[in-house]
XYZ file of C-alpha atoms in Angstrom:
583
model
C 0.000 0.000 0.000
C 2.981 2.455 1.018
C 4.422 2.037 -2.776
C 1.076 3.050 -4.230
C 0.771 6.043 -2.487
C 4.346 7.118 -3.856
C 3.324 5.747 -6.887
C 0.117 7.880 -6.796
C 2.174 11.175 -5.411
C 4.671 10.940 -8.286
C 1.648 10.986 -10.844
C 0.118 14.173 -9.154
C 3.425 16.062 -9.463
C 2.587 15.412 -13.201
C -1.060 16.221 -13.070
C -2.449 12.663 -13.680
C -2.919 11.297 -10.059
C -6.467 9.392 -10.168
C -6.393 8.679 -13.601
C -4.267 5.990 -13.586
C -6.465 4.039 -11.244
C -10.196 5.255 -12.773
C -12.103 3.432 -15.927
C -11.122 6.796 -17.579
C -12.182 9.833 -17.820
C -16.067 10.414 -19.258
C -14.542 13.655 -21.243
C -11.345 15.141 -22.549
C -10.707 18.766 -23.948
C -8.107 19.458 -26.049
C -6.576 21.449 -28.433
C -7.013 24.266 -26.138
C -5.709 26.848 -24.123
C -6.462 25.952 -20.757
C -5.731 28.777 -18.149
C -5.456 26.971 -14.789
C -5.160 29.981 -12.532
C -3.117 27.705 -10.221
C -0.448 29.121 -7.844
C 1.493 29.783 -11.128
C -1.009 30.737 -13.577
C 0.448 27.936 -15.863
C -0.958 27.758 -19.196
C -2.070 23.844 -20.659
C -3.248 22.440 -23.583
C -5.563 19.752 -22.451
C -7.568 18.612 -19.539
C -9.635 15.204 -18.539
C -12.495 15.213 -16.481
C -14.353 11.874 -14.649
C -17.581 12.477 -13.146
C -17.319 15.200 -11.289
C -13.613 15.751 -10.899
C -10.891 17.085 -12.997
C -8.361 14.236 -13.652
C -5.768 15.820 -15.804
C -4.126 18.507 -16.866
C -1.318 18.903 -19.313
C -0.099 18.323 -22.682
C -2.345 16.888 -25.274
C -0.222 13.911 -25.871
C -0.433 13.567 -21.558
C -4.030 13.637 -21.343
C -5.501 11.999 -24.519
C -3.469 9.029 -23.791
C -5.943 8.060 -21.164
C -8.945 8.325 -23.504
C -11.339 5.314 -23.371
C -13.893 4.403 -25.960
C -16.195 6.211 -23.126
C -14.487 9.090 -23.386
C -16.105 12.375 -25.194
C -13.582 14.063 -26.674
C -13.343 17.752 -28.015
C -10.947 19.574 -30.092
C -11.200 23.365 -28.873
C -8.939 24.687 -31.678
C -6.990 26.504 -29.532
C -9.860 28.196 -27.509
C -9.606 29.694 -24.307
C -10.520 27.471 -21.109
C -10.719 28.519 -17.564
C -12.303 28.030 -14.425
C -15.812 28.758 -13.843
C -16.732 32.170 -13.351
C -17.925 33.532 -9.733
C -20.124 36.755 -8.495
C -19.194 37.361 -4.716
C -22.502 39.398 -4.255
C -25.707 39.234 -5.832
C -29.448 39.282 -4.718
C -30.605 36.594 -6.485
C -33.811 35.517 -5.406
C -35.542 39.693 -5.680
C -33.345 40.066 -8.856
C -35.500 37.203 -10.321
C -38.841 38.764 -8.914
C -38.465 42.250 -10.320
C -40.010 42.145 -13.388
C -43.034 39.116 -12.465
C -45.337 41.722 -12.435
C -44.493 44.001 -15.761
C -41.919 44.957 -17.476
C -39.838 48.172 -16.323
C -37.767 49.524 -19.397
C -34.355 51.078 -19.189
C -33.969 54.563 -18.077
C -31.753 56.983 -18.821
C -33.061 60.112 -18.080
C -35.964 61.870 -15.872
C -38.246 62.045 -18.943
C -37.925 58.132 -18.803
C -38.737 57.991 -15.300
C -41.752 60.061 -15.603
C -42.662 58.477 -18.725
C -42.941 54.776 -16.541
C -44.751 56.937 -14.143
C -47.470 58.071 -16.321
C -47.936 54.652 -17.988
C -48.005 52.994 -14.447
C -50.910 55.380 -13.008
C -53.366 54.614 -16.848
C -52.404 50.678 -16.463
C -52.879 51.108 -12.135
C -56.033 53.856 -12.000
C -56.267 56.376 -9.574
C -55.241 55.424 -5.806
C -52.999 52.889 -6.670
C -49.111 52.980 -5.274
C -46.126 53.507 -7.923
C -42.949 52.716 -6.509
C -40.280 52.303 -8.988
C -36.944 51.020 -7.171
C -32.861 51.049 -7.786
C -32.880 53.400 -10.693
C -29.888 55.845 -9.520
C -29.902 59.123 -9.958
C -25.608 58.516 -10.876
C -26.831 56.665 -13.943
C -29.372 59.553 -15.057
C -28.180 62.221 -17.726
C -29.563 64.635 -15.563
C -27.498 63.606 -12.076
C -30.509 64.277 -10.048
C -33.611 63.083 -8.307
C -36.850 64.358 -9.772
C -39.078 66.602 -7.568
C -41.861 66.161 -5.939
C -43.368 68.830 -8.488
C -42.439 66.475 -11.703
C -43.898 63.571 -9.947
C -47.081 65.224 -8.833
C -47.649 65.928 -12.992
C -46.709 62.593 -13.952
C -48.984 61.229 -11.652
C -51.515 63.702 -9.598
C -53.540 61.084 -8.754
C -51.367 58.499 -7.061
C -48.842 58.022 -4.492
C -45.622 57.778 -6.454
C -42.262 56.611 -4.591
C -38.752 56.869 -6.445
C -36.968 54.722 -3.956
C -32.959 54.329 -4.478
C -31.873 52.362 -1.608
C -32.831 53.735 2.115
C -33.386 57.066 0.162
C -36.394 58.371 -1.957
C -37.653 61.258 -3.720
C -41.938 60.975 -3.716
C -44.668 63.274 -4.696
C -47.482 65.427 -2.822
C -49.759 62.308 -2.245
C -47.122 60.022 -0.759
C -46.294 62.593 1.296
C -49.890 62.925 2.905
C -50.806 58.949 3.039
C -47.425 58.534 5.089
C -48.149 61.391 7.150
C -44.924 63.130 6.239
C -45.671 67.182 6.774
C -43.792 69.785 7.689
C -43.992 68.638 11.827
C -43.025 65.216 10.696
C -39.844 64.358 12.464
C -38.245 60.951 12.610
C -38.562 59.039 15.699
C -38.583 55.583 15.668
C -35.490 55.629 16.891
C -33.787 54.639 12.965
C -31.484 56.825 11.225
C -32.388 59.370 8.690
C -34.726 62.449 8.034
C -37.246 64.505 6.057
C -35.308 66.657 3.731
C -37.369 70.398 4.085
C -37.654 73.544 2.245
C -35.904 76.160 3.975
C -38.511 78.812 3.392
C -41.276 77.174 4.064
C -40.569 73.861 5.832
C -42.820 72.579 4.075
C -40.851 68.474 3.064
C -39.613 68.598 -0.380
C -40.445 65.169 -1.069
C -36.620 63.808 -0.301
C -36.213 61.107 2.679
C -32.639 60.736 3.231
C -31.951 56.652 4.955
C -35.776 56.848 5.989
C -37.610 55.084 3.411
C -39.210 52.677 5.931
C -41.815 55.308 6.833
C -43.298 55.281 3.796
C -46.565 53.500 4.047
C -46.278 52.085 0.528
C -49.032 49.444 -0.379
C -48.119 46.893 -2.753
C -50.007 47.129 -6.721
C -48.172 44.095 -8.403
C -50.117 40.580 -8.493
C -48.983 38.012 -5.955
C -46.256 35.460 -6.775
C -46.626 31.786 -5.763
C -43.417 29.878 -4.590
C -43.964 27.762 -7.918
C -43.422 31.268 -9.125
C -40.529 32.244 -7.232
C -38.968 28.765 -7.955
C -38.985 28.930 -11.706
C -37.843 32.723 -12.109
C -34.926 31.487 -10.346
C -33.974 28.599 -11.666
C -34.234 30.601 -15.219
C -32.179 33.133 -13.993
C -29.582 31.102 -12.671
C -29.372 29.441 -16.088
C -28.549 33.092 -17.418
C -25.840 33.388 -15.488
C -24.668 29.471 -16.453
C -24.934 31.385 -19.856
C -22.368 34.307 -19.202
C -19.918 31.413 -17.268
C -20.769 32.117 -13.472
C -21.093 28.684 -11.987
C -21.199 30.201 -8.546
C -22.471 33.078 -6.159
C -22.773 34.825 -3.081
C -26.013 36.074 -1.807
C -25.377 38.935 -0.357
C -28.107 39.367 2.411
C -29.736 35.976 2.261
C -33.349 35.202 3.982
C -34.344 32.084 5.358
C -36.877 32.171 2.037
C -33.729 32.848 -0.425
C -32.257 29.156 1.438
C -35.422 27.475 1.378
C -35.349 28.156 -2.403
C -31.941 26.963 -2.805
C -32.625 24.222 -1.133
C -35.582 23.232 -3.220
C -33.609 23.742 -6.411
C -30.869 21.856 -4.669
C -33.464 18.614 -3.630
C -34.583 18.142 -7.260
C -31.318 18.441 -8.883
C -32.187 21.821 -10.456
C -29.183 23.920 -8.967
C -26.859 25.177 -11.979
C -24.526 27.611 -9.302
C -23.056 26.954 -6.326
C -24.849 29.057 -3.833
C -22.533 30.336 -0.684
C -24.794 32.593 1.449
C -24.342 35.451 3.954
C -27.056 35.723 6.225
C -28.854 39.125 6.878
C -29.133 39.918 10.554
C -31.140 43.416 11.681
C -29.164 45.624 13.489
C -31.441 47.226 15.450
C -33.125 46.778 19.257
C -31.081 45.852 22.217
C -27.492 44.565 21.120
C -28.522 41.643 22.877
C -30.722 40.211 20.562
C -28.704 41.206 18.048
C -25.873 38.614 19.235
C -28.302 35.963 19.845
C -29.589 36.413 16.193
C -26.040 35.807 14.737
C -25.411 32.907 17.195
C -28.671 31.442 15.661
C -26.984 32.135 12.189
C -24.104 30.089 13.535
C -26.768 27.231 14.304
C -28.233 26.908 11.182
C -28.589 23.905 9.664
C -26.538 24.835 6.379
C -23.144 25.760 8.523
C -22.739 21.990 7.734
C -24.033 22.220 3.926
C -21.981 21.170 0.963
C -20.256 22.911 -1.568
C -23.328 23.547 -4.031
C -25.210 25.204 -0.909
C -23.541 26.683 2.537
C -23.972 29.563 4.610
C -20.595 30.913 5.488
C -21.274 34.005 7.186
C -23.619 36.945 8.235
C -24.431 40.719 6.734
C -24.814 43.689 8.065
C -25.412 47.316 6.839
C -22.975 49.506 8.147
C -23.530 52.854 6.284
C -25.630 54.286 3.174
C -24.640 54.203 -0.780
C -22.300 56.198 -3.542
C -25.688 56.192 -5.630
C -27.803 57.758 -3.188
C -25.529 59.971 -1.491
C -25.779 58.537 2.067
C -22.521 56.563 1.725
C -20.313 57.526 5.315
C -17.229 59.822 4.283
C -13.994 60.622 6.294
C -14.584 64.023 5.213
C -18.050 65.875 4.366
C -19.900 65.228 1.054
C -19.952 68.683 0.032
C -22.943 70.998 -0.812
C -24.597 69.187 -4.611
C -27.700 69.426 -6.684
C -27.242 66.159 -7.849
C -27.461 64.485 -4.248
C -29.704 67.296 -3.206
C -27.255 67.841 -0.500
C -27.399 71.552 1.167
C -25.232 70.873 4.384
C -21.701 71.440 4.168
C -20.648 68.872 6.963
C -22.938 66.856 5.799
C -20.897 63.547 5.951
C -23.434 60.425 5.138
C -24.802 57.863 7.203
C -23.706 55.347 9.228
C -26.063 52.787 11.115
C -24.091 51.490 13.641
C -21.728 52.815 16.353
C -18.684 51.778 16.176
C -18.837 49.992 20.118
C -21.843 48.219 19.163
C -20.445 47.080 15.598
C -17.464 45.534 17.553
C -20.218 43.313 20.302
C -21.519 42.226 16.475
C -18.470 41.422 14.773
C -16.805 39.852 17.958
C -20.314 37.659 18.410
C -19.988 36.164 14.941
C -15.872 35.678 14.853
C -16.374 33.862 18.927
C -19.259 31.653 15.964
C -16.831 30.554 13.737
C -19.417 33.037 10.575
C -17.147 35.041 8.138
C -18.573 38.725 8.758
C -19.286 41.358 6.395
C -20.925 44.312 6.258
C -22.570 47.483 3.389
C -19.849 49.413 3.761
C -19.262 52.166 0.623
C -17.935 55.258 2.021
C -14.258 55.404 3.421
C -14.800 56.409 6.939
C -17.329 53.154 7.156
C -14.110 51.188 5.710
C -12.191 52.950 8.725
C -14.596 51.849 10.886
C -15.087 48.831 9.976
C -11.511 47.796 9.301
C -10.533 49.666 13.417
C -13.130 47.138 14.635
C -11.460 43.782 12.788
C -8.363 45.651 13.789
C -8.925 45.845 17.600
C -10.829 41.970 17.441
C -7.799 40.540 15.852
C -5.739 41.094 18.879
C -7.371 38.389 20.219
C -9.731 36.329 18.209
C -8.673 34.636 14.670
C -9.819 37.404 12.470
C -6.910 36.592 9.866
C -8.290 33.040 9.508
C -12.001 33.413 9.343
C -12.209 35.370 5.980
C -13.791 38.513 6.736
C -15.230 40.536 4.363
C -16.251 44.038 3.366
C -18.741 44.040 0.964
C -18.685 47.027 -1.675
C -15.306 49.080 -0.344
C -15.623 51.298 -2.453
C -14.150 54.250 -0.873
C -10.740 53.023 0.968
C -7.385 55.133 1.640
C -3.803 53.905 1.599
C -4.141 53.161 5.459
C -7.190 50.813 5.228
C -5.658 49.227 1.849
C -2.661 48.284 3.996
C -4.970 46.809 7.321
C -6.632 45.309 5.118
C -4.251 43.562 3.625
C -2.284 42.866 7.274
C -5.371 41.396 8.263
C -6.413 39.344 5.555
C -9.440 40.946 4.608
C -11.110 40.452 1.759
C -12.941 43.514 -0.217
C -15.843 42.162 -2.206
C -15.811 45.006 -5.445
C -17.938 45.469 -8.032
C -16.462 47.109 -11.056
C -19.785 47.587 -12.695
C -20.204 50.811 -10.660
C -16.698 52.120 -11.894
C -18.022 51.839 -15.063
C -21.919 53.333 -14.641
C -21.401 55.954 -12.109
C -17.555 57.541 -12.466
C -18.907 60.196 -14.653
C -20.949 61.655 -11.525
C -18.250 60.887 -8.760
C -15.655 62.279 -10.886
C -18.057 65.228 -11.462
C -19.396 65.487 -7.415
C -16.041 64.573 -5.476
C -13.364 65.986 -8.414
C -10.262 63.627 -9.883
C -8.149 63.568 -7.144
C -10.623 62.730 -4.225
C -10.990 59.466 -5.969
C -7.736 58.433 -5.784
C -8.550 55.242 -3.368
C -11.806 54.788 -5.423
C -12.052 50.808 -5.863
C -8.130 50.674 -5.400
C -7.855 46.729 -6.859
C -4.389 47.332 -8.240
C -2.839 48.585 -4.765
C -4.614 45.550 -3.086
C -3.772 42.873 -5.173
C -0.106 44.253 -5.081
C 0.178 44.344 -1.816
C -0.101 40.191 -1.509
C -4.002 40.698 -0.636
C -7.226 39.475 -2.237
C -9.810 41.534 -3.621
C -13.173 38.990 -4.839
C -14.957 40.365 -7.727
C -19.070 40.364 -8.103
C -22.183 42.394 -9.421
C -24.435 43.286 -6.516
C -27.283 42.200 -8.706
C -30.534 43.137 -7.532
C -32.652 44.008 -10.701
C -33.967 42.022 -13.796
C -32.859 38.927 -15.450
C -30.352 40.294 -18.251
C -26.491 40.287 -17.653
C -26.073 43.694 -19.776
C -29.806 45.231 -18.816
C -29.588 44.515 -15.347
C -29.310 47.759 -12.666
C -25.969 46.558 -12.104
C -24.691 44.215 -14.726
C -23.806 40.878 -13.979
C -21.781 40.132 -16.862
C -18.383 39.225 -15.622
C -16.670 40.172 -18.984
C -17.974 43.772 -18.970
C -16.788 43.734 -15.002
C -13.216 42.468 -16.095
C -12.707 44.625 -18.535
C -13.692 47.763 -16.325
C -11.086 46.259 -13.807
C -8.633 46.207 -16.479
C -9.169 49.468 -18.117
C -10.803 52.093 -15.504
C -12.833 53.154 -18.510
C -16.521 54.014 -17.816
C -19.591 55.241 -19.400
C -19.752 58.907 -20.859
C -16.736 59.261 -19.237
C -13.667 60.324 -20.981
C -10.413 58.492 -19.886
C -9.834 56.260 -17.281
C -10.343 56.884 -13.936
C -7.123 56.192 -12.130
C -5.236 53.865 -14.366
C -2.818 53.299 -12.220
C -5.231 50.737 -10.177
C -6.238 48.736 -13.071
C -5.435 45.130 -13.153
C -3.534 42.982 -15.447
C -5.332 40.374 -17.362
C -3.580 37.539 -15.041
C -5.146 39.879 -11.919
C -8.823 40.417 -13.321
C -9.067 36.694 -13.986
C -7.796 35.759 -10.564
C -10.838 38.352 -9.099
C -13.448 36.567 -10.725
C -12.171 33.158 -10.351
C -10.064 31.814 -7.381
C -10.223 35.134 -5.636
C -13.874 34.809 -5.566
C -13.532 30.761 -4.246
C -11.706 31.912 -1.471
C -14.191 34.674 -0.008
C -17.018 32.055 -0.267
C -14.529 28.805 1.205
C -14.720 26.946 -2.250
C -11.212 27.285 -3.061
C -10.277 24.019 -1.813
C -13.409 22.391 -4.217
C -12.881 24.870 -7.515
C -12.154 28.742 -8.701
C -8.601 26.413 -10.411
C -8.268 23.757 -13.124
C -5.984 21.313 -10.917
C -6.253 17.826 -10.331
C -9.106 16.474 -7.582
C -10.939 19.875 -8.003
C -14.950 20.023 -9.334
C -14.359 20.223 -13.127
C -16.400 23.192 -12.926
C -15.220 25.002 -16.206
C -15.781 27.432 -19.217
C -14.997 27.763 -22.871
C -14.783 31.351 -24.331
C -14.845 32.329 -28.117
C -12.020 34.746 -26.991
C -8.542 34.595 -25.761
C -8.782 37.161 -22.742
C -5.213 37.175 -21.784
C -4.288 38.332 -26.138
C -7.418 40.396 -27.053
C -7.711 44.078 -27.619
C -9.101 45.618 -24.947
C -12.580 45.740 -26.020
C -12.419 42.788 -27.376
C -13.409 41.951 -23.679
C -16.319 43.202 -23.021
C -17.595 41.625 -26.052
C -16.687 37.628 -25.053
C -19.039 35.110 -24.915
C -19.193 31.646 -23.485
C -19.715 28.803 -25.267
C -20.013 26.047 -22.942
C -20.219 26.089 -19.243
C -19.810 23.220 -16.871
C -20.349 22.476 -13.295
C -19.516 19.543 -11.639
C -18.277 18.308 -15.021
C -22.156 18.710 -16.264
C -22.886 21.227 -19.381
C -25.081 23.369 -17.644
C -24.753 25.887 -21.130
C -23.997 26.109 -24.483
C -23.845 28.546 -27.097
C -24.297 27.005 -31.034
C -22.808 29.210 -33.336
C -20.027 30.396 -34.603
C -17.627 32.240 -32.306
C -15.877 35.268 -33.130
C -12.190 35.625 -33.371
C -10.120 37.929 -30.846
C -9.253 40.771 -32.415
């Protein structure tokens, strides 16, 4: 037995352990260019899979030479292969919902909004609620929230709500059926406030972090679970289709995990799911804790690799899009946040003494913790608090996260590195809302905006993702979910109509931006020992591309497509045509 297990370790040194002793493997890929992302980044031209496992990689003469007449094989002609693609934070299960009701068409500008409005109140009638969500007033032409006046004449006769996060801009009627006037003052003991006309007092229809007063009735028809089930199952296949084989949810529900589960139980699950756990931060800190030890308890701490919840999620401060995100130093005055208070510095939802009793409840747990956290003094905070913890609990080896980050400063980038944090980044907002930042905060304020390159360099791990929310679409979603438009925004700091890049000196390399969507991405959700590589014993979960993204022009990107995705060594996607060439 001792001489097979040498036997068996010589063979792995050469990539081939397990195939030597297996019927052979049930498919082989060759011809191709097959971009491990191992420790070395090494660069193959074949690869042999068995069930679920990969159990080979090397040369083509290596691997076809354990080809059965079982054995599938394909000749890539020199196409790209890597590992399976991964979004670190996306909101899956409401993503899928958004559109069961109607359709909600892209917007651009405030004549688009009020256009939907107008069309909502002649297909609602008079009374009914409008409340259109998540369309940010960054990603308008116009940089601004429309008033109260504009919605009153789209809509005089109903309550309209233009809700962007915990903030909102609504019109006369909402105003009155919430019983917002100009006495109103917040007091439920939540953050936020009634934005009000200096003149007159009267509200302007703003709500700054407050939109849970809003006594909003829901218009749309009810969903069934059947419903829920099948609008997620088809969107997960959409994101088999653009190569993700495995997500995050972000702030999961027990409903999101009883989905997963069902899609799970009946075979039906096309991504891994890895799942933070929302936990309310509000009440007595007490029952705060006892909520995450709960989270601790749950039944899916011991789940698999297809479905597993790693950690919990908190919101720490506001967002970039709404102008709520918690700054080191004051927003400044701006129309386009509809910010009149010089000092005005954002939001932020928890102290920092009560943040540490929650992170230091979920690290005693064993839970990876993460929390919203956008603006760079929440980053401060947040990093000071896994700072002070890791003194004496084992912060560096439970994973940690902060989810967004946008906002950091050379300091944090260096704690956060020390400490073996890991910054979950969407690049998608580089690319849809730089023109307003640029425009709001100036050039040089941005400096430490989304700061991958100084990360990365710095020996630490940044885990790439969406934060999809909206629509099934990877390219018409709020915040695309297409992880080729997201690596090429980490590679070239361009964005839309805006003219150069912002801060080139943080984009990535090609090696870098594949790392952040692949292995980077396995580690922040603890699948890196089952996949985010192509090595031997790992899940042949796997892609094939139509472009060679470490040789293509820049653009050329953007523009790649998949044309076969597998997951456990299943093809969960394919694409029949005929692929276009790198350019």
């Amino acid at each position: 037995m001792k001489r097979v297990h040498v036997f068996c370790a010589c063979l792995a040194i050469a990539g081939l352990c397990g195939a030597a002793f297996a019927a052979g493997p049930n498919l082989i890929v060759h011809n191709a260019k097959v971009v491990t992302v191992d420790r070395e980044f090494r660069i193959r031209q074949a690869m042999a899979v068995e069930g679920d496992r990969i159990v080979a990689v090397g040369s083509n003469d290596e691997v076809l030479r354990l080809k059965t007449d079982k054995t599938e094989v394909l000749d890539l002609g020199g196409r790209m292969v890597m590992p399976g693609m991964m979004d670190s934070h996306v909101h899956a299960t409401g993503a899928a919902m958004t559109e069961f009701d109607h359709p909600i068409p892209d917007m651009e500008s405030i004549a688009d909004v009020l256009a939907y409005v107008r069309a909502r109140a002649a297909a609602l009638g008079e009374g009914k609620w409008i409340v259109l969500q998540q369309v940010f007033i960054t990603r308008l032409r116009e940089q601004r929230y429309p008033t109260r006046a504009e919605l009153d004449e789209a809509a005089p006769k109903n309550p309209v709500v233009f809700r962007t996060g915990p903030d909102a801009s609504v019109n006369t009627l909402a105003l009155a059926l919430s019983g917002i006037d100009k006495d109103f003052r917040v007091s439920d003991g939540g953050p936020g406030h009634v934005e009000k006309d200096p003149g007159t007092g009267e509200p302007t229809g703003i709500l700054r972090s407050c939109t849970r007063i809003i006594k909003s009735k829901e218009a749309s028809r009810r969903a069934s679970d059947q419903d829920r089930y099948g609008r997620l199952r088809e969107l997960f296949g959409d994101y088999n289709s653009v190569g993700l084989t495995a997500i995050c949810d972000g702030s999961a529900s027990q409903g999101s995990l009883d989905l997963y589960q069902r899609l799970l139980d009946k075979d039906e699950l096309s991504v891994r799911v890895a799942a933070q756990h929302y936990v309310g931060t509000m009440g007595p800190i007490e029952k705060v804790q006892e909520a995450i030890r709960k989270v601790g308890q749950h039944p899916l701490r011991r789940g698999g690799p297809m479905l597993r919840v790693i950690g919990v999620k908190v919101f720490l401060d506001g967002g970039m899009l709404t102008g709520s995100a918690y700054m080191s130093r004051p927003w400044g005055v701006s129309k386009i946040y509809a910010i009149d208070d010089p000092e005005y510095r954002g939001v932020l939802f928890i102290p920092r003494e009560r943040l540490l009793e929650m992170v230091r409840a979920a690290s005693r747990c064993g839970l990876q913790f993460t929390a919203h956290t956008v603006g760079d003094g929440a980053v401060e905070t947040l990093v000071s608090v896994y700072d002070e913890l890791a003194r004496t609990l084992p912060i560096r080896q439970q994973r940690h996260c902060i989810t967004h980050s946008n906002f950091m400063s050379e300091d944090a980038v260096k704690k956060v590195v020390d400490l073996k944090i890991i910054p979950l980044v969407q690049p998608a907002w580089l690319y849809l809302d730089a023109r307003t930042l640029a425009q709001h905060f100036g050039y040089d304020r941005l400096r430490w905006f989304q700061p991958l390159r100084s990360i990365l360099d710095a020996g630490g791990i940044a885990a790439g993702g969406s934060d999809h929310m909206q629509k099934l679409g990877s390219l018409r979603s709020n915040n695309p979910y297409d992880p080729f438009l997201g690596i090429w925004t980490a590679v070239t700091r361009r964005a839309r109509w805006y003219e150069g890049q912002l801060h080139g000196e943080q984009a990535l390399t090609r090696e870098q931006a594949i790392r952040f969507y692949t292995i980077h991405c396995a580690r922040a959700m603890f699948l890196d020992n089952e996949t985010g590589s192509l090595e031997t014993g790992k899940a042949a979960d796997f892609l094939v591309l139509d472009t060679d993204l470490l040789t293509c022009a820049d653009d050329a990107i953007r523009r790649a497509k998949v044309l076969r995705t597998y997951l456990d060594g299943k093809l969960r996607s394919e694409e029949r045509r005929v692929g276009k060439e790198c350019t």
